[in-house]
mmCIF file of C-alpha atoms and ligand atoms in Angstrom:
data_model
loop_
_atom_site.group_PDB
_atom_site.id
_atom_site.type_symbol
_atom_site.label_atom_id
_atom_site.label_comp_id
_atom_site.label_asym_id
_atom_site.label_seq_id
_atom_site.Cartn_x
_atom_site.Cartn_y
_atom_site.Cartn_z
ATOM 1 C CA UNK A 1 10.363 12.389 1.664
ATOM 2 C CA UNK A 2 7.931 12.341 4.838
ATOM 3 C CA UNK A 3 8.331 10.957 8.329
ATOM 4 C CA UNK A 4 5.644 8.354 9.257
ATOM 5 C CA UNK A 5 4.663 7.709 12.467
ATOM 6 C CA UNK A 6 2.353 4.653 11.486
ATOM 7 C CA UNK A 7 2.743 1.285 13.254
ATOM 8 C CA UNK A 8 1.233 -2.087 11.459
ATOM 9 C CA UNK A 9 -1.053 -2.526 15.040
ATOM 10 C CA UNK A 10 -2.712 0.646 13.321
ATOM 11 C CA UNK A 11 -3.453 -1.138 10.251
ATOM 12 C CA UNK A 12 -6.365 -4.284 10.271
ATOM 13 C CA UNK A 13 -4.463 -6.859 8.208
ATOM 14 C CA UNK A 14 -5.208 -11.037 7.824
ATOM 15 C CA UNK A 15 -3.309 -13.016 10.169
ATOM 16 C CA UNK A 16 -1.293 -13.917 7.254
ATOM 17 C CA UNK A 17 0.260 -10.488 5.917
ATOM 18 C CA UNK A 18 1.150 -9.590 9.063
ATOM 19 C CA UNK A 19 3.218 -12.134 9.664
ATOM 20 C CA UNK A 20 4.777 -11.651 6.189
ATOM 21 C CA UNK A 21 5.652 -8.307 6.850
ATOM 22 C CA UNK A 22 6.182 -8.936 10.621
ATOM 23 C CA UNK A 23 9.250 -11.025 9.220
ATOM 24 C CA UNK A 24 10.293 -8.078 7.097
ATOM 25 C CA UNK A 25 10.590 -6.085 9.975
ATOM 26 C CA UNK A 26 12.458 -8.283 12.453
ATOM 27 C CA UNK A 27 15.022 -9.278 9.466
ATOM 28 C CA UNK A 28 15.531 -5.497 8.688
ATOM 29 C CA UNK A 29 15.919 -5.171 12.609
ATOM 30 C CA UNK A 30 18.388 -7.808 12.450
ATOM 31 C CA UNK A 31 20.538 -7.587 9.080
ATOM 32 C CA UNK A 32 23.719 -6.956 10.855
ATOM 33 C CA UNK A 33 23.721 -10.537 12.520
ATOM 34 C CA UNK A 34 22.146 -11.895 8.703
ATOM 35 C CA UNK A 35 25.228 -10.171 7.283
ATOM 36 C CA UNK A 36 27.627 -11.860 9.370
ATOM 37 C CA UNK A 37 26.160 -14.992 8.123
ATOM 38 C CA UNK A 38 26.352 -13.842 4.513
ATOM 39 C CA UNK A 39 22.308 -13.293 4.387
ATOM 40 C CA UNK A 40 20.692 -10.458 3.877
ATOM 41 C CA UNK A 41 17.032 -8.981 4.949
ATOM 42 C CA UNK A 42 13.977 -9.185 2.660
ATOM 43 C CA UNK A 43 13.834 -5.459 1.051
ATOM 44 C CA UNK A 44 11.897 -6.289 -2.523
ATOM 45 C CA UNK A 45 7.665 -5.884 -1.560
ATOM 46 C CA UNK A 46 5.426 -6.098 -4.339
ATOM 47 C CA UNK A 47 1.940 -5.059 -2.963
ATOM 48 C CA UNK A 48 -0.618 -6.227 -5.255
ATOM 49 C CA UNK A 49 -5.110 -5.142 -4.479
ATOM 50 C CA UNK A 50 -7.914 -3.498 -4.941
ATOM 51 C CA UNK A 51 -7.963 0.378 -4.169
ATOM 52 C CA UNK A 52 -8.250 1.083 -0.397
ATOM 53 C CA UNK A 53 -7.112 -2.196 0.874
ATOM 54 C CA UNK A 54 -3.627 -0.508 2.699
ATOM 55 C CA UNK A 55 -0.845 -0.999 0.014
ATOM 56 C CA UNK A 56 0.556 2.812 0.625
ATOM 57 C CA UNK A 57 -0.566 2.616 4.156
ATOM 58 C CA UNK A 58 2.036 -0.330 4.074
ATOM 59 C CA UNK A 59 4.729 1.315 2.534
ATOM 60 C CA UNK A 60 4.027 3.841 6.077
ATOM 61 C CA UNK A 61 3.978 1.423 8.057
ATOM 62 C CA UNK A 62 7.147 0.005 7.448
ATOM 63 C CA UNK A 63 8.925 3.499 7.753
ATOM 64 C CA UNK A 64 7.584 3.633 10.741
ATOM 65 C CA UNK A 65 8.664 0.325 12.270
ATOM 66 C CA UNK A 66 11.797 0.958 10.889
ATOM 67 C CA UNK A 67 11.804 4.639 12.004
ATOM 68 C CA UNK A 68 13.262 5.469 8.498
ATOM 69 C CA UNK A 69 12.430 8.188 6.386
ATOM 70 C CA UNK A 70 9.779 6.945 3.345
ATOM 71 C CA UNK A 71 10.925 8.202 0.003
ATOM 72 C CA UNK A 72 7.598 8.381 -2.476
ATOM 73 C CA UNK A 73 8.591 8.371 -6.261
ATOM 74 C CA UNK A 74 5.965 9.949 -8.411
ATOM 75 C CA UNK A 75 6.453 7.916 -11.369
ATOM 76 C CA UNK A 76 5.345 10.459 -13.632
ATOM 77 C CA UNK A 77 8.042 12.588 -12.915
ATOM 78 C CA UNK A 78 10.376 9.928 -13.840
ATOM 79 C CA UNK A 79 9.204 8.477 -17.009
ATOM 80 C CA UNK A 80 9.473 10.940 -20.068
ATOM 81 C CA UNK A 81 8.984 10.500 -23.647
ATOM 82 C CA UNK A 82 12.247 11.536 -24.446
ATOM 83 C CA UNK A 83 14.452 8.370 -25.543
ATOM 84 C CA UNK A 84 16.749 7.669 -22.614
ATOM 85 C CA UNK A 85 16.042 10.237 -20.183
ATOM 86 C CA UNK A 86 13.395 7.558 -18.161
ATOM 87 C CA UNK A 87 15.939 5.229 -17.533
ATOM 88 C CA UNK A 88 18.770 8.284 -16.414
ATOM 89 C CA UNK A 89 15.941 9.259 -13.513
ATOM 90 C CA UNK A 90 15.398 5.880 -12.400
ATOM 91 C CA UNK A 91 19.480 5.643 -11.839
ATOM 92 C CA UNK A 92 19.597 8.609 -10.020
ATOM 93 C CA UNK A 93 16.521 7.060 -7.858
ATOM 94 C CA UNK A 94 18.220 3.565 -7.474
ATOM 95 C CA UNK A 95 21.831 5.620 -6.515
ATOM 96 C CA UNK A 96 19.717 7.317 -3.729
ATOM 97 C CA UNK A 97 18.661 4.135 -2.973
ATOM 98 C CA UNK A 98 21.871 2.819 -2.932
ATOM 99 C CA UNK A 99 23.532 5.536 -0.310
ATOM 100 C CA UNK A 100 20.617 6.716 1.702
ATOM 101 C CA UNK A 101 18.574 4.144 4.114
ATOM 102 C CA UNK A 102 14.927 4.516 3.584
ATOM 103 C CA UNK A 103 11.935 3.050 2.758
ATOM 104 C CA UNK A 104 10.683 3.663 -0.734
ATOM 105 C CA UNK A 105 7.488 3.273 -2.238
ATOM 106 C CA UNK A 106 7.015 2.968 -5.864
ATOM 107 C CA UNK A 107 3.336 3.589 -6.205
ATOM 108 C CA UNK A 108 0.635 2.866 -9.262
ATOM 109 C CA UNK A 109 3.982 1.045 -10.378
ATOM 110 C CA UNK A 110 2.191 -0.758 -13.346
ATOM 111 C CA UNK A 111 3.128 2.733 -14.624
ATOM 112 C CA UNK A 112 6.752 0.894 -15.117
ATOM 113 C CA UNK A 113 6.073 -2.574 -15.092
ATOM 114 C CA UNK A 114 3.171 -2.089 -17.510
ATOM 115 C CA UNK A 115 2.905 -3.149 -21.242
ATOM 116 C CA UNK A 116 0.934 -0.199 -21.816
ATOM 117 C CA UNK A 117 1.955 2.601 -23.927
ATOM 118 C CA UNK A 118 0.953 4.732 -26.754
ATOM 119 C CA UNK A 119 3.098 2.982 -29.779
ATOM 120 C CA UNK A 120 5.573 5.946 -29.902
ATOM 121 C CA UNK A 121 6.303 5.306 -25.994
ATOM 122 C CA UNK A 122 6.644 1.692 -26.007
ATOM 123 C CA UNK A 123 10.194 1.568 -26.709
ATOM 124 C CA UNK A 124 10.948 3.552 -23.866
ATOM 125 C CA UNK A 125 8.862 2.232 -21.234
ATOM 126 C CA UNK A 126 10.737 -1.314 -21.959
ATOM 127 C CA UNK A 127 13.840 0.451 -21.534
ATOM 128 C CA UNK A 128 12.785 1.876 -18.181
ATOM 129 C CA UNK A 129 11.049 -1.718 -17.349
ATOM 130 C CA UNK A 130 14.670 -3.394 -18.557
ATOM 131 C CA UNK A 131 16.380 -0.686 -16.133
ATOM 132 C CA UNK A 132 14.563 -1.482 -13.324
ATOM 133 C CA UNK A 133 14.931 -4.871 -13.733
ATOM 134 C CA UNK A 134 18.276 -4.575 -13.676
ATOM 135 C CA UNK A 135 18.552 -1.863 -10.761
ATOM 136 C CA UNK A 136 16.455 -4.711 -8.763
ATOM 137 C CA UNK A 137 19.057 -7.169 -9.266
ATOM 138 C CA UNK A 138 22.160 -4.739 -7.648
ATOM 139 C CA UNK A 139 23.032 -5.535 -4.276
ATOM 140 C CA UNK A 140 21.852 -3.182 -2.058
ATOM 141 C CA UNK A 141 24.219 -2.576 0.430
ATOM 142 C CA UNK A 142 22.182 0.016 2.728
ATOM 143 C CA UNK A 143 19.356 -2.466 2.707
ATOM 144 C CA UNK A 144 16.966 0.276 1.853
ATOM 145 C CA UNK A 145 13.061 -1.023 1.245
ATOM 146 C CA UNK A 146 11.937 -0.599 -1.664
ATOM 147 C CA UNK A 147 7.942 -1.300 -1.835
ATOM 148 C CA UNK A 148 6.057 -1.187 -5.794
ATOM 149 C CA UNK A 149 2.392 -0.961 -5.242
ATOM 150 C CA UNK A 150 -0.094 -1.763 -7.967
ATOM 151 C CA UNK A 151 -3.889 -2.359 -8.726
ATOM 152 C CA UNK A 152 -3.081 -3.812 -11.786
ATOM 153 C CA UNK A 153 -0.855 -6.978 -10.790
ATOM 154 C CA UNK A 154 -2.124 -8.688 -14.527
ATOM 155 C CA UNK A 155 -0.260 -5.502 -16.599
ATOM 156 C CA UNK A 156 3.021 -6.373 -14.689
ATOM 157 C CA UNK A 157 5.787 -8.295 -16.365
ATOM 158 C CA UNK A 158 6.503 -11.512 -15.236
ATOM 159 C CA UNK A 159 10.409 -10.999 -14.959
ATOM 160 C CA UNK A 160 9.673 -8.139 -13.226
ATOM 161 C CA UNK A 161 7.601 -9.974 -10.782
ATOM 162 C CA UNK A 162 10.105 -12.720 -10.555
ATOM 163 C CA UNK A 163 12.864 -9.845 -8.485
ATOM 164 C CA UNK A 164 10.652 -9.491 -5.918
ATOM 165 C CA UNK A 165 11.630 -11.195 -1.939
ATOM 166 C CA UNK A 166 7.806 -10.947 -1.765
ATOM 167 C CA UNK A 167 4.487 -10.485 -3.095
ATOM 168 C CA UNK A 168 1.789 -9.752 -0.902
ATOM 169 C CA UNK A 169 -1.966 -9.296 -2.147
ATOM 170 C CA UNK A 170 -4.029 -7.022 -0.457
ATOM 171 C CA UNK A 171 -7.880 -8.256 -0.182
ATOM 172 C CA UNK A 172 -11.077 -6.615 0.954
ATOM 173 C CA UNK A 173 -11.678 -7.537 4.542
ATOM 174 C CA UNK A 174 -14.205 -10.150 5.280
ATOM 175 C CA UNK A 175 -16.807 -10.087 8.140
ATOM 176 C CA UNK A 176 -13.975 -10.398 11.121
ATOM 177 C CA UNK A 177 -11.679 -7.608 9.051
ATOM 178 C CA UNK A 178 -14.497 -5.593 8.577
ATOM 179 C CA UNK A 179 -15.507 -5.453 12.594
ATOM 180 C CA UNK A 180 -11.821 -5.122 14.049
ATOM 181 C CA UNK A 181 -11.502 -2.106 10.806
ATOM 182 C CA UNK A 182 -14.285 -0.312 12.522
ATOM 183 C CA UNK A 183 -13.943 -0.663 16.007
ATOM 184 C CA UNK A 184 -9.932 0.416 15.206
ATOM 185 C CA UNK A 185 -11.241 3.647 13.588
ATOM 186 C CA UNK A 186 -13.944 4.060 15.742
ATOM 187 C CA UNK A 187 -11.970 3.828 18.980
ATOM 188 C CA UNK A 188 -13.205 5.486 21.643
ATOM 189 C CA UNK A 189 -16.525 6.097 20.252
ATOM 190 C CA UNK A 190 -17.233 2.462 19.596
ATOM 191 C CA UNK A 191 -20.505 1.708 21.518
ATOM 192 C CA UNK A 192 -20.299 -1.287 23.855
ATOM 193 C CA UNK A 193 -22.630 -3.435 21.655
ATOM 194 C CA UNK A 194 -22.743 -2.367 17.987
ATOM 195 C CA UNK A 195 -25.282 -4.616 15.959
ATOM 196 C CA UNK A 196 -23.741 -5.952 13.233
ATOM 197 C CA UNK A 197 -25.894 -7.819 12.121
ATOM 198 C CA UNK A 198 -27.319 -4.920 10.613
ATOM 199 C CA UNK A 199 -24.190 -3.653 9.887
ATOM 200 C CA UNK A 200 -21.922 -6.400 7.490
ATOM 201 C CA UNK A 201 -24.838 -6.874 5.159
ATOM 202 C CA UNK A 202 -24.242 -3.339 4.020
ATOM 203 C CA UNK A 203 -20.508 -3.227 3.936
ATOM 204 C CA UNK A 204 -20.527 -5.841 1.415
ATOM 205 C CA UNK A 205 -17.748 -4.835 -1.451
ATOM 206 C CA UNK A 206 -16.335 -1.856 0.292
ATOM 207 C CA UNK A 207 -13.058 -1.407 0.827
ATOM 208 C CA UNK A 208 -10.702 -0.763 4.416
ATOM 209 C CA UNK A 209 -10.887 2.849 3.218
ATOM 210 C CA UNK A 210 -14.073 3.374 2.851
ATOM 211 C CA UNK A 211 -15.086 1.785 5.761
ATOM 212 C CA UNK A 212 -13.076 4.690 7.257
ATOM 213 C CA UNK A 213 -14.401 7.386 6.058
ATOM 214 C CA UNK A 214 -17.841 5.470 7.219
ATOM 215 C CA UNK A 215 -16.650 5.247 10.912
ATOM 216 C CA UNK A 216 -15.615 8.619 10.642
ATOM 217 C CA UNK A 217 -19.136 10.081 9.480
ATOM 218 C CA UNK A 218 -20.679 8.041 12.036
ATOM 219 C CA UNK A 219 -18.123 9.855 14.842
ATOM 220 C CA UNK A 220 -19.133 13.000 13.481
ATOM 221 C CA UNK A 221 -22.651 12.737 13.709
ATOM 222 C CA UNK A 222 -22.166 11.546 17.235
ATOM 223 C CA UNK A 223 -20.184 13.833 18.469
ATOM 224 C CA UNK A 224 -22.370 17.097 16.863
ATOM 225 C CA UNK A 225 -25.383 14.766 18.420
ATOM 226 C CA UNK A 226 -23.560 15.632 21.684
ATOM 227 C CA UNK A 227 -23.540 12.030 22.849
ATOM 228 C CA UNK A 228 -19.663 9.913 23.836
ATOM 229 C CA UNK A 229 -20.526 6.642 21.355
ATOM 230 C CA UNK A 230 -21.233 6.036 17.921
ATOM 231 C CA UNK A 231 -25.181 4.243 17.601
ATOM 232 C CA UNK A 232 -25.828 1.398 15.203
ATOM 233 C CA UNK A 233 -28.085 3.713 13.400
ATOM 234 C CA UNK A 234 -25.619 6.222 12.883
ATOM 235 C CA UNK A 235 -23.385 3.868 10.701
ATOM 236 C CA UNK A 236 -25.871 1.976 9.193
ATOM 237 C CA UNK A 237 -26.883 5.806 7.530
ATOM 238 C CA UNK A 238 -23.381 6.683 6.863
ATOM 239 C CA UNK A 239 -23.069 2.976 4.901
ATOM 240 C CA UNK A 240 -26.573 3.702 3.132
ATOM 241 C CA UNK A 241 -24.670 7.304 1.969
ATOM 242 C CA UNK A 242 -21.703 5.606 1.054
ATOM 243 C CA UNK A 243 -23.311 3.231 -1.140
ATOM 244 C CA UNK A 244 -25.745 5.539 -2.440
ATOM 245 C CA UNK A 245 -22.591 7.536 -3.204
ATOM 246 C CA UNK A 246 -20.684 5.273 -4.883
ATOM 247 C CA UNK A 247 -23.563 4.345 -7.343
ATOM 248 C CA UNK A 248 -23.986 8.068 -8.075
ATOM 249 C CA UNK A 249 -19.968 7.825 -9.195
ATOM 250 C CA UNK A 250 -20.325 4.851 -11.062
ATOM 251 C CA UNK A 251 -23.424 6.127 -13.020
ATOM 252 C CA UNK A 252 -20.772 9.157 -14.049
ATOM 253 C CA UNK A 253 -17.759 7.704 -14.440
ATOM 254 C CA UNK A 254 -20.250 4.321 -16.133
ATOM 255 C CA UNK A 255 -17.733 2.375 -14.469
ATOM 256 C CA UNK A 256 -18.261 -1.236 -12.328
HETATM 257 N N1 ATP B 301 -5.659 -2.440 5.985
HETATM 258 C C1 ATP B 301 -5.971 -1.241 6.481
HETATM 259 N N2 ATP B 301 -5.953 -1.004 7.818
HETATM 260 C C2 ATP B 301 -6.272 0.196 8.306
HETATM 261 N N3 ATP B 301 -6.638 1.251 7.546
HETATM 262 C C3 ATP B 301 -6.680 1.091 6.226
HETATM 263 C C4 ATP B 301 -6.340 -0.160 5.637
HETATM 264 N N4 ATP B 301 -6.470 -0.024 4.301
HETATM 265 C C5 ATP B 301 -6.856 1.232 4.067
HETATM 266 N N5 ATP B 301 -6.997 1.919 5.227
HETATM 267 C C6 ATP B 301 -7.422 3.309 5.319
HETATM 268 O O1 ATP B 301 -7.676 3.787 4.012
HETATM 269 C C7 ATP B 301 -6.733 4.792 3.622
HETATM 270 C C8 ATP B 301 -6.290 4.560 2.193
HETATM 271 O O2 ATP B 301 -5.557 3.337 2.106
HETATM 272 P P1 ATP B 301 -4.305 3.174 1.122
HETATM 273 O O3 ATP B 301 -3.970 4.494 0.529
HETATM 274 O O4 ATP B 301 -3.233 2.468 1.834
HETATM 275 O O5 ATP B 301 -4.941 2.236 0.027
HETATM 276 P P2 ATP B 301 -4.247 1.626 -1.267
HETATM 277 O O6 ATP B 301 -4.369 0.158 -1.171
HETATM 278 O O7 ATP B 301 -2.904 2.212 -1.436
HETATM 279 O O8 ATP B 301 -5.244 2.146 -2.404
HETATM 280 P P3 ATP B 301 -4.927 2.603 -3.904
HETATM 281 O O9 ATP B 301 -4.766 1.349 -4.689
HETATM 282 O O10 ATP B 301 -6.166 3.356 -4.288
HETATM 283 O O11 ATP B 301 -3.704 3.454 -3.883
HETATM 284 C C9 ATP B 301 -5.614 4.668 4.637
HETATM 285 O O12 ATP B 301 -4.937 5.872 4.812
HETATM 286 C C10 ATP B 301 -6.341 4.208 5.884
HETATM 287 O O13 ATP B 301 -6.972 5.298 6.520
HETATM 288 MG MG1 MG B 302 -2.155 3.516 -2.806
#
């Protein structure tokens, strides 16, 4: 459990997704006058992306708009390879749920939804999968949000999908996302005129948080240059280290 103070004006979204989860928000702020009218809020968020794009920044987010506590479940805590036990977690999880208002995120949760499995697992991960399923389906009386993140939308099962109020898909930013990312993180330190034209052609395929850790590098240089903004230069070599960076991984992982 962890407090969040994180807003969604923190977080560089389309137009789009924060409306989405704008209306979230002001139905959760409202789900005493949706009750009276036998409605209730959206509380089901499936958060589909590439790494990096803000799917558990999301999930913080929300407990902070909501000022509720945000409840992470580590999955692999919860599923076993013992027949039965998977699905007994996951009720004590959804009874939590049930009796304690929070928001909580179900991360990497193609872990559940998955068809993966070594053969000896696979009859218990479609018990867990048939669990939550079910669990979904219960009314949920405290209106607790319950956010599953995953990387891996094409592994999840399509009833599974099906439960969810929403699905949102998480995109890397284009050119205008990419700007408004770094001049949030940069702040301050943002230089009156940054040339970007320079810049976007080497951000091409990184993600919202990488291009955070690249405004950060670029502050840090500045500041240990002693000066009170961030120069072009200094991000264009903190995006040339990046990428040379992530080659280096991919040559050792062979990956991408
Ligand atoms: N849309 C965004 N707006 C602002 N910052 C972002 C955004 N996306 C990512 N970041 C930055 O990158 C960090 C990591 O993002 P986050 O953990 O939310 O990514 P993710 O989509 O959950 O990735 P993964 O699939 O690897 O879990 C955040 O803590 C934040 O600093
Ligand atoms: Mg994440």
């Amino acid at each position: 459990m962890s407090h969040s103070d994180t807003r969604l004006a923190d977080m560089t979204l389309t137009e789009a997704i924060r409306a989405r989860l704008s209306r979230l928000v002001v139905q959760q702020q409202n789900r005493e006058r949706l009750r009276e009218f036998g409605q209730h809020p959206s509380s089901k968020l499936l958060l589909v992306g590439p790494p990096g794009s803000g799917k558990t920044l999301t999930a913080s987010a929300l407990a902070g708009e909501l000022h509720l506590p945000l409840f992470t479940v580590r999955l692999e805590g919860v599923i076993t390879r013992f027949l039965g036990e998977s699905a007994g977690k996951l009720r004590l999880i959804f009874n939590q749920i049930a009796q304690m208002r929070g928001v909580y995120l179900f991360d990497e949760f193609d872990a559940i939804g998955g068809k993966r499995g070594a053969a000896n697992e696979v009859g218990e991960m479609r018990r867990v999968l048939n669990s939550f399923l079910q669990f979904l389906e219960e009314a949920n009386a405290t209106d607790s949000v319950v956010v599953a993140a995953t990387n891996h939308p094409e592994l999840l099962d399509r009833a599974l999908v099906r439960r969810f109020d929403e699905i949102i898909e998480y995109g890397l930013p284009d050119a205008s996302g990419i700007k408004a990312m770094m001049r949030h993180r940069l702040g301050r330190m943002a230089g009156r005129s940054l040339g970007w034209e320079k810049i976007l052609p080497l951000t091409e395929g990184l993600s919202q948080a990488e291009l955070a850790r690249v405004a950060d590098e670029a502050t840090k240089e500045a500041i240990l240059a002693g000066r009170k903004t961030v120069a072009t230069d200094e991000i264009l070599a903190a995006l040339n280290a990046r990428r040379a960076m992530r080659e280096a991984v991919a040559d050792i992982f062979n990956d991408r």
